[in-house]
Short mmCIF file of C-alpha atoms in Angstrom, two decimals:
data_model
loop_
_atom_site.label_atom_id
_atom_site.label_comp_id
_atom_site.label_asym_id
_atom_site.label_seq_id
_atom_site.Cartn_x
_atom_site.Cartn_y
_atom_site.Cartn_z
CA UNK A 26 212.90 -229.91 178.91
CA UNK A 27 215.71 -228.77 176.73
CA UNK A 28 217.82 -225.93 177.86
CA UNK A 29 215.98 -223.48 175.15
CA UNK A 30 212.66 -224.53 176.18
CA UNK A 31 213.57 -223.39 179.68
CA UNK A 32 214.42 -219.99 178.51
CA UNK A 33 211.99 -219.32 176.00
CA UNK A 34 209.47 -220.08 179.50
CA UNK A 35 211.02 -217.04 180.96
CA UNK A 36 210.70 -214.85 177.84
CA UNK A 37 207.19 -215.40 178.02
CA UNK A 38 206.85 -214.65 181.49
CA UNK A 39 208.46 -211.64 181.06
CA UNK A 40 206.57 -210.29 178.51
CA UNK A 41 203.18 -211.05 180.44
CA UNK A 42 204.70 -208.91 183.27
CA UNK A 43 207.07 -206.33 181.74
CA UNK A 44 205.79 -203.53 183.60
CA UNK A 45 206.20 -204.93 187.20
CA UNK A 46 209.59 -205.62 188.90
CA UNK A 47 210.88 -208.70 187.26
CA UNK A 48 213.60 -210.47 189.88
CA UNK A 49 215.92 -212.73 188.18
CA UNK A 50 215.53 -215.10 191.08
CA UNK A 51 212.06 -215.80 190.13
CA UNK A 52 213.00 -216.42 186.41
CA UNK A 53 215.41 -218.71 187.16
CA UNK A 54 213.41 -220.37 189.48
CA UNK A 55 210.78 -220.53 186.82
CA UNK A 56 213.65 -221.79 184.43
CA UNK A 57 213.95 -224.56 186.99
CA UNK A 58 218.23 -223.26 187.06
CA UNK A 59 220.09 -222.08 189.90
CA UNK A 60 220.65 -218.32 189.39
CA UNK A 61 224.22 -218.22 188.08
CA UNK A 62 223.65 -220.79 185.35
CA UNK A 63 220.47 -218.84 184.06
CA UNK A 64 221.89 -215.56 183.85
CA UNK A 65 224.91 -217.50 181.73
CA UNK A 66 222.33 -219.40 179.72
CA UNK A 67 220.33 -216.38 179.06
CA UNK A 68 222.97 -214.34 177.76
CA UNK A 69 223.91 -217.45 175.47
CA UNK A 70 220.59 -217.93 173.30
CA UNK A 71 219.20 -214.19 173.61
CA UNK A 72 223.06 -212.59 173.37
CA UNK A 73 221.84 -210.09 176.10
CA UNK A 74 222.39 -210.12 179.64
CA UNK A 75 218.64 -210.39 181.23
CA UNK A 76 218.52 -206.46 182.67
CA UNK A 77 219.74 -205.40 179.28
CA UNK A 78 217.06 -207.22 177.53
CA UNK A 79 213.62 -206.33 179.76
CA UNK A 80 215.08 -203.16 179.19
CA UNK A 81 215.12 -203.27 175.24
CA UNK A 82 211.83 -205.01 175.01
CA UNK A 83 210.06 -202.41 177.39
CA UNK A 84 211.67 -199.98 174.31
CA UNK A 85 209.89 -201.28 172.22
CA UNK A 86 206.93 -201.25 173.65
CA UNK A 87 206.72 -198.32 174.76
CA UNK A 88 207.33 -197.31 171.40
CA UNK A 89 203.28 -197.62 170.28
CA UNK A 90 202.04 -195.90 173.41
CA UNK A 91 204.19 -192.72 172.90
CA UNK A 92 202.60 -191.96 169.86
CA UNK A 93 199.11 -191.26 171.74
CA UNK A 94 199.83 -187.93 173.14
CA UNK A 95 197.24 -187.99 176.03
CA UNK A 96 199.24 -190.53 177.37
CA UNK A 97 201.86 -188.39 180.02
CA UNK A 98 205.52 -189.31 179.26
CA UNK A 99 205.68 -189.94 183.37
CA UNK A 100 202.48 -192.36 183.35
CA UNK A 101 204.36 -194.41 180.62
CA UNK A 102 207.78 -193.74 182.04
CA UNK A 103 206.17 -195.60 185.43
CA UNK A 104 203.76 -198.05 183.88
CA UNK A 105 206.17 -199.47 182.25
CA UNK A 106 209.24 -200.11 185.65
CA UNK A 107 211.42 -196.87 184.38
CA UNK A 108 210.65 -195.58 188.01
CA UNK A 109 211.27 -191.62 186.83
CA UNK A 110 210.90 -189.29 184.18
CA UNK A 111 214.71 -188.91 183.89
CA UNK A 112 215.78 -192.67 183.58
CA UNK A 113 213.05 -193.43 181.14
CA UNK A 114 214.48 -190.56 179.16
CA UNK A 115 218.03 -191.45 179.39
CA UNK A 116 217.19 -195.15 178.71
CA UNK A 117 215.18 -194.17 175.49
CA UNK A 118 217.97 -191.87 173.87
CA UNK A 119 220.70 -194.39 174.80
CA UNK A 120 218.73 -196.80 172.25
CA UNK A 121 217.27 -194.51 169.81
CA UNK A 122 219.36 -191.57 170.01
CA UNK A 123 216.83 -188.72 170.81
CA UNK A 124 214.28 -188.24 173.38
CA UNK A 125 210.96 -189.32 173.79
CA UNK A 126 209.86 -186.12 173.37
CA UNK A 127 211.47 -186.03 170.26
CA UNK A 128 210.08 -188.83 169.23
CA UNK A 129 206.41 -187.58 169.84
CA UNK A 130 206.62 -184.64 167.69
CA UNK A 131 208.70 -185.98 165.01
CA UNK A 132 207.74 -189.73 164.44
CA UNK A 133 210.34 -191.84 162.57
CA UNK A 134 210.37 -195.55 162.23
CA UNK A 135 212.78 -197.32 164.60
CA UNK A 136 214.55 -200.56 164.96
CA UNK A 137 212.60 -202.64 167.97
CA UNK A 138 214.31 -205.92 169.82
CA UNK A 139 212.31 -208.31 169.29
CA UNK A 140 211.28 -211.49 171.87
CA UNK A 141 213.28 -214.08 170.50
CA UNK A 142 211.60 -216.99 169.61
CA UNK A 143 214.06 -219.97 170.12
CA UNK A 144 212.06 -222.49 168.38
CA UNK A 145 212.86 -221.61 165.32
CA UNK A 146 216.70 -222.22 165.95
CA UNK A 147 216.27 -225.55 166.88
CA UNK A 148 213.38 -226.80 164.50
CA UNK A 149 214.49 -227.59 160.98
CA UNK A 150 211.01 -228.32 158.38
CA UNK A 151 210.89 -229.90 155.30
CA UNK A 152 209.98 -228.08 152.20
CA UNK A 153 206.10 -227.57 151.86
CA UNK A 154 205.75 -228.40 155.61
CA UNK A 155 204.64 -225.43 157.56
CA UNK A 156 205.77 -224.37 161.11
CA UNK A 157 203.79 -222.44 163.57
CA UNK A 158 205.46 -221.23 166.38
CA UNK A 159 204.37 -218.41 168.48
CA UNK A 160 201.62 -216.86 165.90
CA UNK A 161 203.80 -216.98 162.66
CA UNK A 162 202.65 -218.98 160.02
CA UNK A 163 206.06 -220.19 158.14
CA UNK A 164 206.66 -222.60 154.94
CA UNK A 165 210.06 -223.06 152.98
CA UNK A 166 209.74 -223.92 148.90
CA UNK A 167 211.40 -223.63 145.92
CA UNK A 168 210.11 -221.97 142.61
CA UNK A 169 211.30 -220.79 139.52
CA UNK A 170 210.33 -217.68 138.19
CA UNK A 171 210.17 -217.82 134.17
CA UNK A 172 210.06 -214.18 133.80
CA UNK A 173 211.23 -211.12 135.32
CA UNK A 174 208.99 -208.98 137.65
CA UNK A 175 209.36 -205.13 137.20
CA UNK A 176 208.59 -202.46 139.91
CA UNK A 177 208.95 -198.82 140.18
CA UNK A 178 209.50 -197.15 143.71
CA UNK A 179 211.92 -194.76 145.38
CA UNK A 180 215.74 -195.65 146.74
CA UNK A 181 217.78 -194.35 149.69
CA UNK A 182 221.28 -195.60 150.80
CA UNK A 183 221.33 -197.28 154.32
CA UNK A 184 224.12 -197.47 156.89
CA UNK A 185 224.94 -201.37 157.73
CA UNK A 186 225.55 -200.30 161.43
CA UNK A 187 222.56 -200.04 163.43
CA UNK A 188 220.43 -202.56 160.86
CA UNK A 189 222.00 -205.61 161.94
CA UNK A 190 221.16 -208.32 163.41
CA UNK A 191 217.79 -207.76 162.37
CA UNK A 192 215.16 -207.66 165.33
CA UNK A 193 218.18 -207.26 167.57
CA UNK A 194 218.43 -203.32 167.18
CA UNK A 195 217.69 -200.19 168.16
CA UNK A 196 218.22 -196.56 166.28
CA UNK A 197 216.17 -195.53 163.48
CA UNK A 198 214.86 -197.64 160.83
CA UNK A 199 216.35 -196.16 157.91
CA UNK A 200 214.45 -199.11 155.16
CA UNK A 201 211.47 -198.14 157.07
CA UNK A 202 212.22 -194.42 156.69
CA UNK A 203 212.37 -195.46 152.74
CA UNK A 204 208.84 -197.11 152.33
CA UNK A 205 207.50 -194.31 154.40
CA UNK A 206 208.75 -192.24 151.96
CA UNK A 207 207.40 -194.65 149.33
CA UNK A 208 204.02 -194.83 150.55
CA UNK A 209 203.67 -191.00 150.26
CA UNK A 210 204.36 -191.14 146.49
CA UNK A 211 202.80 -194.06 145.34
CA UNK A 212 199.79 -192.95 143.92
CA UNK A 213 202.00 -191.32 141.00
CA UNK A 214 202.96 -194.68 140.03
CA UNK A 215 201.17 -196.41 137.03
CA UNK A 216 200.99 -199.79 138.99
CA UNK A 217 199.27 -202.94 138.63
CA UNK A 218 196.10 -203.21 139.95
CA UNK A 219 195.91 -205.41 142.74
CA UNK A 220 199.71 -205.95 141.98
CA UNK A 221 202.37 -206.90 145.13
CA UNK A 222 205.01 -204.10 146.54
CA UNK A 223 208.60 -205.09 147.04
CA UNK A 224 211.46 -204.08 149.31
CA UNK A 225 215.22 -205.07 148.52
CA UNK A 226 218.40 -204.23 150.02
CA UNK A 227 221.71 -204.65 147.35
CA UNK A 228 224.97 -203.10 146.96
CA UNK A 229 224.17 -200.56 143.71
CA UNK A 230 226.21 -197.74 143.83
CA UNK A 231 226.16 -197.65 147.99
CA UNK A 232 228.87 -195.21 149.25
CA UNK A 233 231.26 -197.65 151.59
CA UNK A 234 229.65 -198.59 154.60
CA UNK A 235 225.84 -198.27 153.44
CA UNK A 236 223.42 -200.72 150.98
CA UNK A 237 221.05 -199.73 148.75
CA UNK A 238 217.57 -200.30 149.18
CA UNK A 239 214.87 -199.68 147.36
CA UNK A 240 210.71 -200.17 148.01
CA UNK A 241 208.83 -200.56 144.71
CA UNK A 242 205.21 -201.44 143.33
CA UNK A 243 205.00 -203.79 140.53
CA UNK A 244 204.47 -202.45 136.77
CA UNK A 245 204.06 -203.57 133.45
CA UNK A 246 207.04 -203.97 131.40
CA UNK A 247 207.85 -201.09 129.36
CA UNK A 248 206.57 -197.98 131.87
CA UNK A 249 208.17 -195.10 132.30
CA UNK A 250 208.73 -192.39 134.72
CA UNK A 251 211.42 -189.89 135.22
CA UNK A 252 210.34 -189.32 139.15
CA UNK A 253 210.89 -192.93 139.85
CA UNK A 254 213.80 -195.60 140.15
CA UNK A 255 213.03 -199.07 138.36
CA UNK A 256 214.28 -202.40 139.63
CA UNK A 257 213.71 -205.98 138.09
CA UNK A 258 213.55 -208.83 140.02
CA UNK A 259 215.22 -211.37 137.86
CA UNK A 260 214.29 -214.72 136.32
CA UNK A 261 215.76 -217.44 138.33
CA UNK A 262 215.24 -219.88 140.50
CA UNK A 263 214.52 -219.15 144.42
CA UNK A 264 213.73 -220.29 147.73
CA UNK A 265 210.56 -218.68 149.04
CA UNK A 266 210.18 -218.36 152.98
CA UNK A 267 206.29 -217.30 152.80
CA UNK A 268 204.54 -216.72 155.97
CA UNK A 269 201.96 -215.05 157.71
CA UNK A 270 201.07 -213.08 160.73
CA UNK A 271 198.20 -211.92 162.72
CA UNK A 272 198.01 -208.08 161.14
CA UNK A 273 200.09 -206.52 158.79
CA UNK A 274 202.13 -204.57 161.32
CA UNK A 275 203.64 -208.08 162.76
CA UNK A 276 204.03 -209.33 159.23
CA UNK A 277 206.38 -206.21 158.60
CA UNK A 278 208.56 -206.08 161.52
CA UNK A 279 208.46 -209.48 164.24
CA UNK A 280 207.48 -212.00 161.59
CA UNK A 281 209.78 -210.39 158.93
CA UNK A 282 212.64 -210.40 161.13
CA UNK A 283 211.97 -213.98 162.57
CA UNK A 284 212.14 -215.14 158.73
CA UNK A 285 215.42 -213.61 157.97
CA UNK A 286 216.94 -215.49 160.45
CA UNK A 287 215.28 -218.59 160.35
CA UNK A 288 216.03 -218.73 156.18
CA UNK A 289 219.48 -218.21 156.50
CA UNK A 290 219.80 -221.38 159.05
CA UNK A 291 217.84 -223.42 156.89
CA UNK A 292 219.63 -222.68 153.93
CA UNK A 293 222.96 -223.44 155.76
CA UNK A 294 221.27 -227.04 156.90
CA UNK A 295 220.28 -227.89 152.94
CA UNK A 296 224.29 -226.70 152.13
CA UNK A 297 222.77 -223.42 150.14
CA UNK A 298 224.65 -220.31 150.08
CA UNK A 299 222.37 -217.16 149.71
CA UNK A 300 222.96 -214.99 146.89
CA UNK A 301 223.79 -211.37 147.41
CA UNK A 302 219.88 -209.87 147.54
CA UNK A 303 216.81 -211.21 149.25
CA UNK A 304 213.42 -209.32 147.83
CA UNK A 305 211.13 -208.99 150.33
CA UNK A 306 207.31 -209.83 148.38
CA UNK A 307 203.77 -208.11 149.62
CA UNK A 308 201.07 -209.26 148.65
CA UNK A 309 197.51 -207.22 149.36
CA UNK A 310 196.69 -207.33 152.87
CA UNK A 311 193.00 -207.73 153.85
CA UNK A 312 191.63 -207.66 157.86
CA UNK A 313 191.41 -211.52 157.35
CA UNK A 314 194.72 -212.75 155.57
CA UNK A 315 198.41 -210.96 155.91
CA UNK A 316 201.00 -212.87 153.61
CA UNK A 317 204.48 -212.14 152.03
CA UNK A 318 207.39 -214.20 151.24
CA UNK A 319 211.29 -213.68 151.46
CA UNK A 320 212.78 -214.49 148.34
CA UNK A 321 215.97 -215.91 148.29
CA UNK A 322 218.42 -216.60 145.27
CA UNK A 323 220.61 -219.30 145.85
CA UNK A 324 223.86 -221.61 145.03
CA UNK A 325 225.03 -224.61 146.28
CA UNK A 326 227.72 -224.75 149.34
CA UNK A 327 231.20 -225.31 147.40
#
């Protein structure tokens, strides 16, 4: 078993019992290590120390629950091994920066950690092959797009701290914040029928310390509207990360996140250098197929 595999054997685990009292001893034992070495190997691949990270991931669970209010804060707060009220509290503003209570009146998309799935750093495809690990769907190619794609949407600029590492934190998810925004609106805008949505993140005019991003439905060339920011995705060529996921929920957030990472290593194996924006393309959703792809301008390693 390789040292990953043994770990990723505990993440499971942990996530199949994340409300009970989860004793290191018995994930290392279950990692087949002796207790100081998988502590030290944990914090390695998952860059948390174990505590810290049942911690986060009970966050983020937690996080769907809260938002039916005849579930009691307390009944959460103890399903889920808080063991109070008060630490469950404390533990939810230290990550998110307000209270659960808060959070239940005033819902506002948040940054979850996600359970890593170590596969993908160790599993390197060829183009057109697809990969399936842990429900995701995933399949690098290239393609060159002829023409330029135009979309109309809204914009917002977006701190750097607190985005990043994607699926690794916690505070408010200000893109998320934008296409909720977005989503409001959208009706106004002369789209496409049946055409795809796109979010990007870029530099524009971003005060220091922010990006822009903007979340945009396609158009036809040539449409106007004051109300509305316009973007073009240009003609070039790309690699496309396209993948799927089990609902459209865990295409946006899990399987989007596990994409960004796993491009950027397999562009650094193929000695590609990603270019400065990476346009994230939805397609229409339906209960039986959820699809997008990452697209990802590109140069050659000098």
């Amino acid at each position: 078993m390789h040292a990953w595999e043994a770990i990723q054997k505990t993440l499971d685990y942990m996530e199949e019992h994340i409300g009970e009292d989860i004793k290191i001893e018995v994930l290392a034992e279950t990692a087949s290590l002796s207790l100081f070495y998988y502590q030290r190997l944990f914090s390695r691949l998952v860059k948390k120390p174990v505590r810290e990270y049942i911690k986060l991931r009970r966050m983020a669970i937690v996080l769907e629950v809260l938002q039916n209010k005849n579930n009691r804060i307390l009944d959460i707060a103890l399903e889920y091994g808080f063991g109070s009220h008060e630490t469950f509290t404390r533990a939810f503003k230290e990550a998110y920066g307000m209270t659960p209570e808060q959070y239940r009146e005033k819902p506002v998309s948040l940054n979850r950690f996600d359970k890593p799935d170590l596969l993908l750093g160790y599993t390197l495809i060829d183009e057109g092959v697809p990969l399936i690990s842990d429900g995701l769907v995933l399949e690098m190619n290239r393609r060159t797009l002829n023409e330029p794609i135009d979309f109309m949407g809204v914009i917002g600029y977006v701190p750097i701290a607190g985005q990043i590492p994607v699926g690794e934190s916690t505070g408010v998810d200000m893109p998320g914040e934008i296409w909720r925004r977005f989503h409001k609106e959208k009706d106004r805008i002369a789209r496409i029928p049946d055409g795809r949505e796109v979010g990007v993140a870029y530099m524009g005019d971003a005060p220091e310390g922010c990006f822009t991003y903007f979340a945009g439905a396609e158009i036809e060339p040539g449409v106007a509207e004051e109300d509305f920011q316009r973007w073009q995705l240009p003609a070039r060529e790309y690699i496309i990360c396209g993948f799927e996921a089990g609902n459209f929920l865990e295409l946006v957030t899990v399987a989007l996140n596990k994409a960004i990472k796993y491009s950027g290593l397999w562009l650094e194996k193929h000695g590609l250098v990603a270019d400065v924006f990476a346009p994230e393309l939805y397609y229409s959703s339906t209960p039986e197929a959820t699809y997008m792809e990452l697209l990802i301008p590109f140069n050659k390693k000098q």
